[in-house]
XYZ file of C-alpha atoms in Angstrom:
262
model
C 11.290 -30.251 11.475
C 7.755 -30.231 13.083
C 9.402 -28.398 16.160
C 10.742 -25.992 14.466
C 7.844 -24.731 12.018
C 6.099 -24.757 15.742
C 9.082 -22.332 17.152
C 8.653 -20.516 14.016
C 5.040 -20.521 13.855
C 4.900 -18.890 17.411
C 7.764 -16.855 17.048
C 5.834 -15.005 13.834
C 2.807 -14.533 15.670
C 4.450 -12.968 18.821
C 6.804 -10.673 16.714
C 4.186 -9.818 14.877
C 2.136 -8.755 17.329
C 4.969 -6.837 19.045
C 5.206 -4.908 15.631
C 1.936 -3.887 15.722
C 2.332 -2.740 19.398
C 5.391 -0.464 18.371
C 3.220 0.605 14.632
C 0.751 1.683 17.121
C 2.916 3.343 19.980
C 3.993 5.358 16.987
C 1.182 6.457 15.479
C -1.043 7.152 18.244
C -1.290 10.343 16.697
C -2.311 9.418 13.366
C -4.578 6.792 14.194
C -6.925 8.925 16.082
C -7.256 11.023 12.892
C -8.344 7.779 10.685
C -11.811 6.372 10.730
C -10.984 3.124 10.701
C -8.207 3.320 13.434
C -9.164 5.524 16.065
C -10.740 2.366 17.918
C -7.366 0.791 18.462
C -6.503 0.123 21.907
C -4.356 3.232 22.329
C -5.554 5.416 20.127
C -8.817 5.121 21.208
C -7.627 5.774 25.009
C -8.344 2.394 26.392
C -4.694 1.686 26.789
C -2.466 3.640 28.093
C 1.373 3.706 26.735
C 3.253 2.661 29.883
C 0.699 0.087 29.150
C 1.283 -0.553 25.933
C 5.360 -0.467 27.158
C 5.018 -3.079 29.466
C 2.918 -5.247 27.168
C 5.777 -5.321 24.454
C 8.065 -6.019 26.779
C 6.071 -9.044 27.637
C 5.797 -9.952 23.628
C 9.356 -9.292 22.813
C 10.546 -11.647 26.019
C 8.138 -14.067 24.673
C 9.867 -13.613 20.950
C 13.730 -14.005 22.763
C 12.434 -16.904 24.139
C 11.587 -18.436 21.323
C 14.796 -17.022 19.561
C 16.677 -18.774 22.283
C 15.861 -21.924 20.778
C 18.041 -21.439 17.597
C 21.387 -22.146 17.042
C 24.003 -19.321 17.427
C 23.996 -17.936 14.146
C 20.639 -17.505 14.070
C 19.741 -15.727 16.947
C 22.620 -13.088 16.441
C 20.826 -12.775 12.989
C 17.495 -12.774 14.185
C 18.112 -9.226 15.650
C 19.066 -7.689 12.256
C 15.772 -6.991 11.635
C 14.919 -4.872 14.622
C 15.773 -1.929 13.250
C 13.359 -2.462 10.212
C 10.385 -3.293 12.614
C 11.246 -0.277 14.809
C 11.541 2.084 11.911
C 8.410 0.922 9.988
C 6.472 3.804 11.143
C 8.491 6.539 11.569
C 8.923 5.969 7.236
C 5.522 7.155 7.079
C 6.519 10.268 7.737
C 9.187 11.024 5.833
C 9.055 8.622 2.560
C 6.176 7.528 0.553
C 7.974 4.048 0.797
C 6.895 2.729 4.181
C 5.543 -0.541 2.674
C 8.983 -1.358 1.435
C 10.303 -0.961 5.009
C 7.735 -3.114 6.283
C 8.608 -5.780 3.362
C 11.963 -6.069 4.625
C 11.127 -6.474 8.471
C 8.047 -8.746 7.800
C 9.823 -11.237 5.520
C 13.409 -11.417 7.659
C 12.025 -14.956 8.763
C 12.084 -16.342 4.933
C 16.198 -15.855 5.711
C 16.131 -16.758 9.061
C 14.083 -19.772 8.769
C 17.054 -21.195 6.393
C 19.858 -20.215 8.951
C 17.906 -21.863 11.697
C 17.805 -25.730 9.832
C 21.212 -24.951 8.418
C 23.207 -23.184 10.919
C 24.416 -20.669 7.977
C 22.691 -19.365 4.840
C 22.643 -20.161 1.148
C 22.318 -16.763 -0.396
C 21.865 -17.402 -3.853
C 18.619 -19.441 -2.499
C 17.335 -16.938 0.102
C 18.166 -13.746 -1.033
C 15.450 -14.710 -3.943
C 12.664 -15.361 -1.732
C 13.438 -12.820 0.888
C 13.058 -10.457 -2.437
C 9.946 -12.549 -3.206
C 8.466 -11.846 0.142
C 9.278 -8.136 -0.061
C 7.339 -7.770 -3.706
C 4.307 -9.274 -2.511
C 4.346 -7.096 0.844
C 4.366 -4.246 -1.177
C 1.090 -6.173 -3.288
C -0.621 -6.571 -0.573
C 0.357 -3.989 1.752
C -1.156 -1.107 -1.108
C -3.848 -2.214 -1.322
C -4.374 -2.375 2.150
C -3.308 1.181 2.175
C -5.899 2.224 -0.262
C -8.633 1.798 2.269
C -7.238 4.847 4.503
C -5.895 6.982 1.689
C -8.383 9.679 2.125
C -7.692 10.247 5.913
C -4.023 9.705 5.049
C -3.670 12.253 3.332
C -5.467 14.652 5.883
C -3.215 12.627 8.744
C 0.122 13.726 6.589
C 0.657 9.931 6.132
C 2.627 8.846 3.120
C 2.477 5.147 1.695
C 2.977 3.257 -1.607
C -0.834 3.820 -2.437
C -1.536 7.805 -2.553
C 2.510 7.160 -4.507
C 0.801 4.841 -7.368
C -2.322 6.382 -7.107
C -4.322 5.612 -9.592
C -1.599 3.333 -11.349
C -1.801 1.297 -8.633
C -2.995 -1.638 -10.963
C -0.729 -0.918 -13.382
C 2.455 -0.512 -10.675
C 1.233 -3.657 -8.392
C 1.563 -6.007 -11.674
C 4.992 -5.361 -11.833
C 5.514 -6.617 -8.632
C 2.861 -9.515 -8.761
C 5.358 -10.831 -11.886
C 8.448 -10.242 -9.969
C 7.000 -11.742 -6.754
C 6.133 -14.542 -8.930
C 9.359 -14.541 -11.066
C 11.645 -14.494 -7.249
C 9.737 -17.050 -5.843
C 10.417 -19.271 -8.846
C 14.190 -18.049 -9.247
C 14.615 -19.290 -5.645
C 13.351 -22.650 -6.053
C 15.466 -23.274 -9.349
C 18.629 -22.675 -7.133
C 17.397 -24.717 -4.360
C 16.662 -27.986 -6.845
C 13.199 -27.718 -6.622
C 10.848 -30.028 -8.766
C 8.009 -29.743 -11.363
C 4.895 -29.843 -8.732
C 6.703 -26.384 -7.055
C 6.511 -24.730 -10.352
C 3.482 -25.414 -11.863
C 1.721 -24.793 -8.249
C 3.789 -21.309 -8.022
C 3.547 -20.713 -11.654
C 0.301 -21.410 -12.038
C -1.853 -21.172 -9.145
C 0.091 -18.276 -7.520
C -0.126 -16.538 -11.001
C -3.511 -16.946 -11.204
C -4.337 -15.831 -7.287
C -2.665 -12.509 -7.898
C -3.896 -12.105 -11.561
C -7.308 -12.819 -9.632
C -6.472 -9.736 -7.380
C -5.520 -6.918 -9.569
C -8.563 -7.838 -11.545
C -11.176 -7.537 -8.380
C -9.694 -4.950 -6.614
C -11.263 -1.485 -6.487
C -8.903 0.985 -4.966
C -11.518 3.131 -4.057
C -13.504 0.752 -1.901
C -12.504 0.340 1.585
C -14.443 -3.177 2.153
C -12.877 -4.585 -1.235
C -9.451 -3.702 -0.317
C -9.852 -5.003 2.708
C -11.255 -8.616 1.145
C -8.662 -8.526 -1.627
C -6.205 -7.834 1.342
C -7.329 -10.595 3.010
C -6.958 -13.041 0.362
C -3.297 -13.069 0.425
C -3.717 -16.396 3.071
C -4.270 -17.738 0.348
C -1.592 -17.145 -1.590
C 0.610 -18.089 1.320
C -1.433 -21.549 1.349
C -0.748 -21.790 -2.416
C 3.257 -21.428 -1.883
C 2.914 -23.696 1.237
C 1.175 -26.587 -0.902
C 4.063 -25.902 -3.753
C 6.584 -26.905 -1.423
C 4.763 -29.890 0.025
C 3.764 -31.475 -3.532
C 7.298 -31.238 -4.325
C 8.451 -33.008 -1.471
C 5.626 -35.703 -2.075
C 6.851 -35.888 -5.254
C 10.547 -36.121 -4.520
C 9.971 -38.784 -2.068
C 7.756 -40.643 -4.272
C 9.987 -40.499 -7.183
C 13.079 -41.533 -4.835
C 11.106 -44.370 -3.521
C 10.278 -45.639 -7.115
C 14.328 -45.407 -7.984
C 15.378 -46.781 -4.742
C 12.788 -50.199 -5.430
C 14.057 -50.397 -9.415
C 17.631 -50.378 -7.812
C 18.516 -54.740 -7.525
C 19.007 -55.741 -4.191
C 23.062 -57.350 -3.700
């Protein structure tokens, strides 16, 4: 199991980073019109694209390396999500829906990441929390938006935050419950205990609760701290899953010691 959260682990960073690579391939265009952008790498001129080309070709080797690990099924899965990641930014253009894009390619590990221990996957289990994964992208991922809005809408971008607007509170709890109400929905079918519920129920609750209530739309540096905070949210669903298994094994170790030797 430890080696493969660690193929996991690096396979999320390198894919991620080859997402960003393509996002900003793409938008090269756009960025230079947003403040806060027009420093990246090739936006700002420092990179060139055949550059930036040959760099991604270095991350997405990097990523088929790591997908070479997996078993068959999984690696012939794995590439189902490449057209998500490569048309992420090209929704931008024409939908005000990108974040919903980016929720599907960003959380195509949650079902991968069963295939890999299992060789198959248990849909009624990971269809749930690949939803749950998707709801909180699009939490996270508009108010992350709010911080360019104003440029955006100079730039011609679209996103989920100039589409809420100023219901973005309002919107954003919707998908805070069903983010909440997934994640939970998933771990019922999967035989989950107590500790995962309470943790998710409670904690996770309270974490997003926490950041509807802080967030200002219309401050850059608060979206970008309420952004930011979603680690630890992921930390709070990561602890859920390891109290229950401390749990489970504890419990299991109590029945197995009551149970009279022959």
């Amino acid at each position: 199991m430890a080696t493969m959260m660690a193929l996991f682990g690096t396979g999320a960073v390198v894919m991620r980073g080859a997402g960003c690579t393509i996002n900003d391939m793409w938008d090269v265009d756009f960025d230079k019109k947003v403040e806060r952008t027009k420093t990246r790498p090739i936006a700002s001129g420092l990179v060139s694209r055949p550059k930036a080309l040959a760099f991604l070709g270095v991350q997405l080797s990097a990523g088929l390396a790591v997908l070479l690990q997996m078993n068959p099924y999984t690696i012939f899965f794995c590439f189902g999500s490449m057209p998500f990641v490569i048309m992420y930014p090209f929704m931008k253009r024409i939908t005000y829906w990108p974040q919903l894009f980016l929720g599907l390619a960003y959380n195509w590990g949650a079902l991968a990441g069963w295939s890999a221990v299992a060789g198959s996957i248990d849909w009624t289990v990971a269809l749930p929390l690949y939803a749950a994964g998707v709801s909180w992208t699009l939490v996270y991922d508009t108010v992350y938006g709010h911080q360019d809005k104003r440029d955006d809408i100079a730039a011609g971008v679209k996103s989920t935050s100039l589409l809420f607007g100023d219901h973005t509170k309002t919107v954003l709890s919707g998908f805070s419950a069903a983010t909440i109400s997934l994640m939970c929905l998933s771990g019922y079918m999967n035989g989950q205990g107590l500790p995962f519920f309470l943790t998710v129920a409670g904690a996770g609750s309270a974490h997003l609760l926490w950041q509807l209530k802080s967030v200002d739309i219309n401050s850059p540096s608060v979206c970008w701290r309420i952004f930011k905070s979603n680690a630890w949210f992921g930390a709070i669903i990561f602890s859920a899953i390891l109290a229950d298994l401390a749990y489970d094994r504890i419990t299991n170790t109590g029945d197995t010691e009551e149970q009279p030797s022959l």
